mmCIF file of C-alpha atoms and ligand atoms in Angstrom:
data_model
loop_
_atom_site.group_PDB
_atom_site.id
_atom_site.type_symbol
_atom_site.label_atom_id
_atom_site.label_comp_id
_atom_site.label_asym_id
_atom_site.label_seq_id
_atom_site.Cartn_x
_atom_site.Cartn_y
_atom_site.Cartn_z
ATOM 1 C CA MET W 1158 120.028 -85.095 -5.296
ATOM 2 C CA ASN W 1159 119.100 -86.051 -8.837
ATOM 3 C CA ARG W 1160 115.860 -87.967 -8.714
ATOM 4 C CA THR W 1161 114.509 -89.797 -11.759
ATOM 5 C CA ARG W 1162 112.233 -87.497 -13.740
ATOM 6 C CA ILE W 1163 109.211 -89.337 -15.064
ATOM 7 C CA VAL W 1164 106.371 -88.386 -17.402
ATOM 8 C CA ALA W 1165 103.715 -91.096 -17.582
ATOM 9 C CA GLY W 1166 100.756 -91.048 -19.962
ATOM 10 C CA ASN W 1167 97.611 -92.686 -18.600
ATOM 11 C CA TRP W 1168 95.468 -93.387 -21.658
ATOM 12 C CA LYS W 1169 92.577 -94.650 -19.472
ATOM 13 C CA MET W 1170 89.863 -96.372 -21.588
ATOM 14 C CA ASN W 1171 90.792 -94.679 -24.870
ATOM 15 C CA LYS W 1172 92.165 -95.698 -28.285
ATOM 16 C CA SER W 1173 91.416 -98.674 -30.513
ATOM 17 C CA TYR W 1174 94.249 -101.136 -31.091
ATOM 18 C CA GLU W 1175 95.258 -99.357 -34.322
ATOM 19 C CA GLU W 1176 95.015 -95.884 -32.804
ATOM 20 C CA GLY W 1177 97.086 -96.994 -29.825
ATOM 21 C CA ARG W 1178 99.859 -98.334 -32.039
ATOM 22 C CA ASP W 1179 99.870 -95.093 -34.050
ATOM 23 C CA LEU W 1180 100.124 -92.965 -30.908
ATOM 24 C CA ALA W 1181 102.910 -95.097 -29.413
ATOM 25 C CA LYS W 1182 104.827 -95.061 -32.719
ATOM 26 C CA ALA W 1183 104.541 -91.288 -33.023
ATOM 27 C CA ILE W 1184 105.866 -90.830 -29.487
ATOM 28 C CA ALA W 1185 108.692 -93.339 -30.051
ATOM 29 C CA GLU W 1186 109.730 -91.537 -33.252
ATOM 30 C CA ASN W 1187 109.710 -88.083 -31.683
ATOM 31 C CA LEU W 1188 111.324 -88.907 -28.361
ATOM 32 C CA GLN W 1189 114.863 -87.587 -27.940
ATOM 33 C CA PRO W 1190 117.263 -89.657 -25.833
ATOM 34 C CA SER W 1191 117.375 -88.025 -22.406
ATOM 35 C CA GLU W 1192 117.421 -88.750 -18.691
ATOM 36 C CA THR W 1193 113.643 -88.314 -18.508
ATOM 37 C CA VAL W 1194 111.838 -91.625 -18.205
ATOM 38 C CA VAL W 1195 108.696 -91.689 -20.351
ATOM 39 C CA VAL W 1196 106.044 -94.276 -19.518
ATOM 40 C CA LEU W 1197 102.993 -95.127 -21.631
ATOM 41 C CA ALA W 1198 100.065 -96.714 -19.787
ATOM 42 C CA PRO W 1199 97.619 -97.996 -22.423
ATOM 43 C CA PRO W 1200 94.707 -100.377 -21.857
ATOM 44 C CA PHE W 1201 95.705 -104.045 -21.352
ATOM 45 C CA ILE W 1202 95.092 -105.098 -24.954
ATOM 46 C CA HIS W 1203 97.780 -102.679 -26.152
ATOM 47 C CA LEU W 1204 100.488 -103.685 -23.702
ATOM 48 C CA ARG W 1205 102.389 -106.151 -25.866
ATOM 49 C CA GLY W 1206 102.131 -104.025 -29.014
ATOM 50 C CA VAL W 1207 103.254 -100.843 -27.255
ATOM 51 C CA ALA W 1208 106.027 -102.705 -25.415
ATOM 52 C CA ALA W 1209 107.343 -103.950 -28.783
ATOM 53 C CA ILE W 1210 107.379 -100.360 -30.080
ATOM 54 C CA ALA W 1211 109.122 -99.142 -26.904
ATOM 55 C CA GLU W 1212 111.787 -101.865 -27.011
ATOM 56 C CA GLY W 1213 114.128 -99.947 -29.287
ATOM 57 C CA VAL W 1214 113.827 -96.649 -27.398
ATOM 58 C CA SER W 1215 115.990 -96.519 -24.284
ATOM 59 C CA ASN W 1216 113.914 -94.035 -22.257
ATOM 60 C CA LEU W 1217 110.450 -95.287 -23.304
ATOM 61 C CA HIS W 1218 108.709 -97.740 -20.967
ATOM 62 C CA VAL W 1219 105.273 -99.294 -20.583
ATOM 63 C CA ALA W 1220 102.808 -99.556 -17.694
ATOM 64 C CA ALA W 1221 99.492 -101.289 -17.116
ATOM 65 C CA GLN W 1222 96.715 -99.209 -15.527
ATOM 66 C CA ASN W 1223 95.834 -101.903 -12.986
ATOM 67 C CA CYS W 1224 96.455 -105.548 -12.112
ATOM 68 C CA HIS W 1225 94.812 -108.226 -9.989
ATOM 69 C CA GLN W 1226 96.234 -109.104 -6.591
ATOM 70 C CA GLU W 1227 96.399 -112.854 -7.301
ATOM 71 C CA ASN W 1228 98.889 -114.378 -9.742
ATOM 72 C CA SER W 1229 96.416 -116.650 -11.513
ATOM 73 C CA GLY W 1230 93.121 -118.425 -11.012
ATOM 74 C CA ALA W 1231 89.388 -118.341 -11.631
ATOM 75 C CA TYR W 1232 88.935 -114.549 -11.832
ATOM 76 C CA THR W 1233 87.134 -114.085 -15.131
ATOM 77 C CA GLY W 1234 88.075 -110.917 -16.923
ATOM 78 C CA GLU W 1235 91.056 -110.069 -14.724
ATOM 79 C CA ILE W 1236 94.760 -109.637 -15.547
ATOM 80 C CA SER W 1237 97.536 -110.556 -13.087
ATOM 81 C CA ALA W 1238 100.856 -108.848 -12.400
ATOM 82 C CA PRO W 1239 102.963 -111.711 -13.883
ATOM 83 C CA MET W 1240 100.780 -111.540 -17.028
ATOM 84 C CA VAL W 1241 101.434 -107.796 -17.294
ATOM 85 C CA ARG W 1242 105.163 -108.334 -16.795
ATOM 86 C CA SER W 1243 105.213 -111.027 -19.508
ATOM 87 C CA THR W 1244 104.188 -108.429 -22.105
ATOM 88 C CA GLY W 1245 107.365 -106.428 -21.492
ATOM 89 C CA ALA W 1246 105.625 -103.788 -19.351
ATOM 90 C CA GLU W 1247 107.766 -102.648 -16.421
ATOM 91 C CA TYR W 1248 105.339 -100.498 -14.424
ATOM 92 C CA VAL W 1249 101.762 -100.666 -13.178
ATOM 93 C CA ILE W 1250 99.558 -97.785 -12.033
ATOM 94 C CA LEU W 1251 97.800 -98.746 -8.792
ATOM 95 C CA GLY W 1252 95.288 -96.890 -6.667
ATOM 96 C CA HIS W 1253 94.137 -94.422 -9.295
ATOM 97 C CA SER W 1254 91.192 -92.449 -7.914
ATOM 98 C CA GLU W 1255 88.946 -93.824 -10.679
ATOM 99 C CA ARG W 1256 89.748 -97.371 -9.488
ATOM 100 C CA ARG W 1257 89.052 -96.314 -5.902
ATOM 101 C CA GLN W 1258 85.836 -94.495 -6.804
ATOM 102 C CA TYR W 1259 84.228 -96.715 -9.489
ATOM 103 C CA PHE W 1260 85.657 -100.124 -8.594
ATOM 104 C CA GLY W 1261 85.701 -99.877 -4.813
ATOM 105 C CA GLU W 1262 89.457 -100.386 -4.433
ATOM 106 C CA ASP W 1263 90.516 -99.601 -0.864
ATOM 107 C CA GLY W 1264 93.770 -99.397 1.081
ATOM 108 C CA PRO W 1265 94.106 -103.082 2.080
ATOM 109 C CA LEU W 1266 93.263 -104.328 -1.436
ATOM 110 C CA LEU W 1267 95.789 -101.898 -2.917
ATOM 111 C CA ALA W 1268 98.412 -103.097 -0.429
ATOM 112 C CA ASP W 1269 97.906 -106.623 -1.851
ATOM 113 C CA LYS W 1270 98.111 -105.341 -5.422
ATOM 114 C CA VAL W 1271 101.321 -103.422 -4.684
ATOM 115 C CA LYS W 1272 102.894 -106.574 -3.211
ATOM 116 C CA ALA W 1273 101.758 -108.704 -6.182
ATOM 117 C CA ALA W 1274 103.210 -106.150 -8.606
ATOM 118 C CA LEU W 1275 106.576 -106.016 -6.821
ATOM 119 C CA ALA W 1276 106.748 -109.821 -6.611
ATOM 120 C CA ALA W 1277 106.232 -109.967 -10.385
ATOM 121 C CA GLY W 1278 109.049 -107.479 -10.983
ATOM 122 C CA LEU W 1279 106.796 -104.513 -11.790
ATOM 123 C CA LYS W 1280 107.365 -101.026 -10.413
ATOM 124 C CA PRO W 1281 104.124 -99.628 -8.941
ATOM 125 C CA ILE W 1282 103.105 -96.064 -9.722
ATOM 126 C CA PHE W 1283 101.018 -95.617 -6.592
ATOM 127 C CA CYS W 1284 98.354 -92.890 -6.757
ATOM 128 C CA CYS W 1285 97.073 -90.891 -3.818
ATOM 129 C CA GLY W 1286 95.019 -87.721 -3.566
ATOM 130 C CA GLU W 1287 92.056 -86.118 -1.867
ATOM 131 C CA PRO W 1288 88.526 -85.279 -3.036
ATOM 132 C CA LEU W 1289 87.404 -81.640 -2.981
ATOM 133 C CA GLU W 1290 85.428 -81.801 0.280
ATOM 134 C CA ILE W 1291 88.475 -83.161 2.116
ATOM 135 C CA ARG W 1292 90.650 -80.317 0.825
ATOM 136 C CA GLU W 1293 87.994 -77.779 1.782
ATOM 137 C CA ALA W 1294 87.896 -79.276 5.269
ATOM 138 C CA GLY W 1295 91.687 -78.923 5.490
ATOM 139 C CA ALA W 1296 92.167 -82.688 5.941
ATOM 140 C CA HIS W 1297 94.046 -83.357 2.685
ATOM 141 C CA VAL W 1298 97.487 -83.996 4.148
ATOM 142 C CA ALA W 1299 96.100 -86.417 6.743
ATOM 143 C CA LEU W 1300 94.127 -88.329 4.098
ATOM 144 C CA VAL W 1301 97.045 -88.689 1.686
ATOM 145 C CA VAL W 1302 99.374 -89.865 4.470
ATOM 146 C CA GLU W 1303 96.654 -92.372 5.478
ATOM 147 C CA GLN W 1304 96.488 -93.648 1.881
ATOM 148 C CA LEU W 1305 100.263 -94.194 1.898
ATOM 149 C CA GLU W 1306 100.175 -95.875 5.311
ATOM 150 C CA ALA W 1307 97.373 -98.198 4.208
ATOM 151 C CA SER W 1308 99.050 -99.472 1.040
ATOM 152 C CA VAL W 1309 102.804 -98.818 0.757
ATOM 153 C CA PHE W 1310 104.288 -98.022 4.163
ATOM 154 C CA ASP W 1311 104.525 -101.633 5.294
ATOM 155 C CA LEU W 1312 106.916 -102.473 2.447
ATOM 156 C CA SER W 1313 110.572 -103.184 3.141
ATOM 157 C CA PRO W 1314 112.887 -100.276 2.248
ATOM 158 C CA GLU W 1315 114.200 -102.346 -0.708
ATOM 159 C CA ASP W 1316 110.676 -102.731 -2.075
ATOM 160 C CA PHE W 1317 109.632 -99.154 -1.303
ATOM 161 C CA ALA W 1318 112.623 -97.948 -3.325
ATOM 162 C CA LYS W 1319 110.924 -99.389 -6.447
ATOM 163 C CA VAL W 1320 107.689 -97.432 -5.900
ATOM 164 C CA VAL W 1321 106.854 -94.191 -7.720
ATOM 165 C CA ILE W 1322 104.273 -91.973 -6.000
ATOM 166 C CA ALA W 1323 101.717 -89.972 -7.983
ATOM 167 C CA TYR W 1324 99.854 -87.227 -6.141
ATOM 168 C CA GLU W 1325 96.577 -86.600 -7.939
ATOM 169 C CA PRO W 1326 94.009 -84.366 -6.232
ATOM 170 C CA VAL W 1327 90.659 -85.831 -7.305
ATOM 171 C CA TRP W 1328 89.217 -82.340 -7.912
ATOM 172 C CA ALA W 1329 91.894 -81.720 -10.552
ATOM 173 C CA ILE W 1330 91.496 -84.955 -12.535
ATOM 174 C CA GLY W 1331 89.854 -84.390 -15.902
ATOM 175 C CA THR W 1332 88.314 -81.134 -14.680
ATOM 176 C CA GLY W 1333 90.659 -78.612 -16.266
ATOM 177 C CA ARG W 1334 91.243 -77.299 -12.751
ATOM 178 C CA THR W 1335 94.934 -77.851 -11.961
ATOM 179 C CA ALA W 1336 96.476 -77.600 -8.514
ATOM 180 C CA SER W 1337 98.534 -74.420 -8.337
ATOM 181 C CA PRO W 1338 102.298 -74.988 -8.354
ATOM 182 C CA GLU W 1339 102.285 -73.987 -4.660
ATOM 183 C CA GLN W 1340 99.536 -76.477 -3.786
ATOM 184 C CA ALA W 1341 101.406 -79.232 -5.636
ATOM 185 C CA GLN W 1342 104.739 -78.349 -4.022
ATOM 186 C CA ASP W 1343 103.202 -78.185 -0.528
ATOM 187 C CA MET W 1344 101.655 -81.633 -0.847
ATOM 188 C CA HIS W 1345 104.719 -83.205 -2.496
ATOM 189 C CA LYS W 1346 106.833 -81.876 0.377
ATOM 190 C CA GLU W 1347 104.372 -83.343 2.913
ATOM 191 C CA ILE W 1348 104.537 -86.693 1.105
ATOM 192 C CA ARG W 1349 108.347 -86.620 1.042
ATOM 193 C CA ASP W 1350 108.422 -85.740 4.760
ATOM 194 C CA ALA W 1351 106.089 -88.668 5.532
ATOM 195 C CA ILE W 1352 108.383 -91.005 3.544
ATOM 196 C CA ALA W 1353 111.404 -89.614 5.403
ATOM 197 C CA LYS W 1354 109.702 -90.258 8.732
ATOM 198 C CA LYS W 1355 108.972 -93.845 7.747
ATOM 199 C CA TYR W 1356 112.059 -94.808 5.693
ATOM 200 C CA GLY W 1357 114.642 -92.118 6.396
ATOM 201 C CA ARG W 1358 115.808 -89.066 4.539
ATOM 202 C CA ASP W 1359 117.933 -90.800 1.879
ATOM 203 C CA LEU W 1360 115.144 -93.001 0.562
ATOM 204 C CA ALA W 1361 112.716 -90.046 0.685
ATOM 205 C CA GLN W 1362 115.144 -87.972 -1.375
ATOM 206 C CA GLN W 1363 115.368 -90.755 -3.968
ATOM 207 C CA THR W 1364 111.610 -91.258 -4.376
ATOM 208 C CA SER W 1365 110.080 -89.805 -7.535
ATOM 209 C CA ILE W 1366 106.801 -88.028 -6.751
ATOM 210 C CA LEU W 1367 104.679 -87.163 -9.796
ATOM 211 C CA TYR W 1368 101.846 -84.648 -10.016
ATOM 212 C CA GLY W 1369 98.635 -85.567 -11.839
ATOM 213 C CA GLY W 1370 95.395 -83.709 -12.557
ATOM 214 C CA SER W 1371 94.784 -81.534 -15.637
ATOM 215 C CA CYS W 1372 98.524 -81.262 -16.252
ATOM 216 C CA LYS W 1373 99.166 -80.033 -19.790
ATOM 217 C CA ALA W 1374 101.846 -78.350 -21.906
ATOM 218 C CA SER W 1375 100.781 -74.883 -20.727
ATOM 219 C CA ASN W 1376 101.117 -75.575 -16.972
ATOM 220 C CA ALA W 1377 103.742 -78.359 -16.880
ATOM 221 C CA PRO W 1378 106.816 -76.041 -16.881
ATOM 222 C CA GLU W 1379 105.655 -74.265 -13.719
ATOM 223 C CA LEU W 1380 104.624 -77.503 -11.989
ATOM 224 C CA PHE W 1381 107.831 -79.351 -12.971
ATOM 225 C CA SER W 1382 110.018 -76.516 -11.714
ATOM 226 C CA GLN W 1383 108.831 -77.067 -8.123
ATOM 227 C CA PRO W 1384 111.611 -78.689 -6.066
ATOM 228 C CA ASP W 1385 109.569 -81.715 -4.978
ATOM 229 C CA VAL W 1386 107.679 -82.311 -8.245
ATOM 230 C CA ASP W 1387 109.573 -84.958 -10.214
ATOM 231 C CA GLY W 1388 107.273 -85.199 -13.218
ATOM 232 C CA GLY W 1389 103.674 -85.928 -14.061
ATOM 233 C CA LEU W 1390 100.995 -88.546 -14.536
ATOM 234 C CA ILE W 1391 99.122 -87.224 -17.532
ATOM 235 C CA GLY W 1392 95.601 -88.259 -18.553
ATOM 236 C CA GLY W 1393 93.800 -86.341 -21.307
ATOM 237 C CA ALA W 1394 96.891 -84.519 -22.564
ATOM 238 C CA SER W 1395 98.763 -87.817 -23.106
ATOM 239 C CA LEU W 1396 96.418 -88.758 -25.969
ATOM 240 C CA ASP W 1397 97.845 -86.066 -28.245
ATOM 241 C CA THR W 1398 101.410 -86.570 -29.472
ATOM 242 C CA LYS W 1399 102.335 -82.888 -29.743
ATOM 243 C CA GLU W 1400 100.897 -81.991 -26.345
ATOM 244 C CA PHE W 1401 102.503 -85.009 -24.651
ATOM 245 C CA MET W 1402 105.911 -84.347 -26.243
ATOM 246 C CA ALA W 1403 105.746 -80.741 -25.042
ATOM 247 C CA ILE W 1404 105.019 -81.924 -21.493
ATOM 248 C CA ILE W 1405 108.025 -84.276 -21.645
ATOM 249 C CA GLY W 1406 110.147 -81.262 -22.570
ATOM 250 C CA SER W 1407 108.861 -79.147 -19.671
ATOM 251 C CA PHE W 1408 111.539 -79.805 -17.039
ATOM 252 C CA PRO W 1409 113.816 -76.932 -16.085
ATOM 253 C CA ALA W 1410 117.293 -77.169 -17.667
HETATM 254 P P1 PGA V 2612 93.948 -85.752 -16.418
HETATM 255 O O1 PGA V 2612 94.080 -87.169 -15.679
HETATM 256 O O2 PGA V 2612 95.355 -85.343 -16.819
HETATM 257 O O3 PGA V 2612 93.067 -86.001 -17.603
HETATM 258 O O4 PGA V 2612 93.365 -84.800 -15.433
HETATM 259 C C1 PGA V 2612 95.171 -87.468 -14.861
HETATM 260 C C2 PGA V 2612 95.016 -88.859 -14.304
HETATM 261 O O5 PGA V 2612 93.889 -89.239 -13.982
HETATM 262 O O6 PGA V 2612 96.008 -89.604 -14.183
#
């Protein structure tokens, strides 16, 4: 089964408008045509500019890092899924652990955001992952399956087929401490098994599951060679063109 390989760069709250354009242009210029889908997730203000840069590059796509669950209304400071889609962005990251931790986003809210994104024609990159104390207690698989059940497992199979899953252990995000290839593979397999149980084997085999958490050029080849790791969601290392390009080139032949 050939699943879509995806490398997504989550810029988080980094880069001025000019710096963002420069980074996107450098990536667009260096990207070789290939089957690997590359997604740039800049802050909202960059979306239109980066989407315009990505337009001429067949395997370069754009994501927002979040969206509101309502389509429009009196929600000062918020951005809706249809607004994101209107910029040319095709994806939206939802449920990132920083959104869960600092902005109180929980399973039911994320379920609403996922539905709003799909209704607007966006593909959700849905993040799940456990904090350190949960892993140490041996409850990581149960927690991640709970996160999926709370926010994406009530979708129709047609809608679920548009979702990309990103497994990001919280203890590995921005810490320099990466999950070992075995830890990543074990969890990705658990996630795929949970999807198979809910939606059947075929859909589970088609779902791209990305690893995120201190993934960089030096460890990406080993992570991406695991059978159930279909790419990465890259934070810090996506802000450097050379490093990010090397990660994109890290899949086994
Ligand atoms: P990191 O972040 O690569 O800087 O650890 C990953 C993420 O939060 O998506």
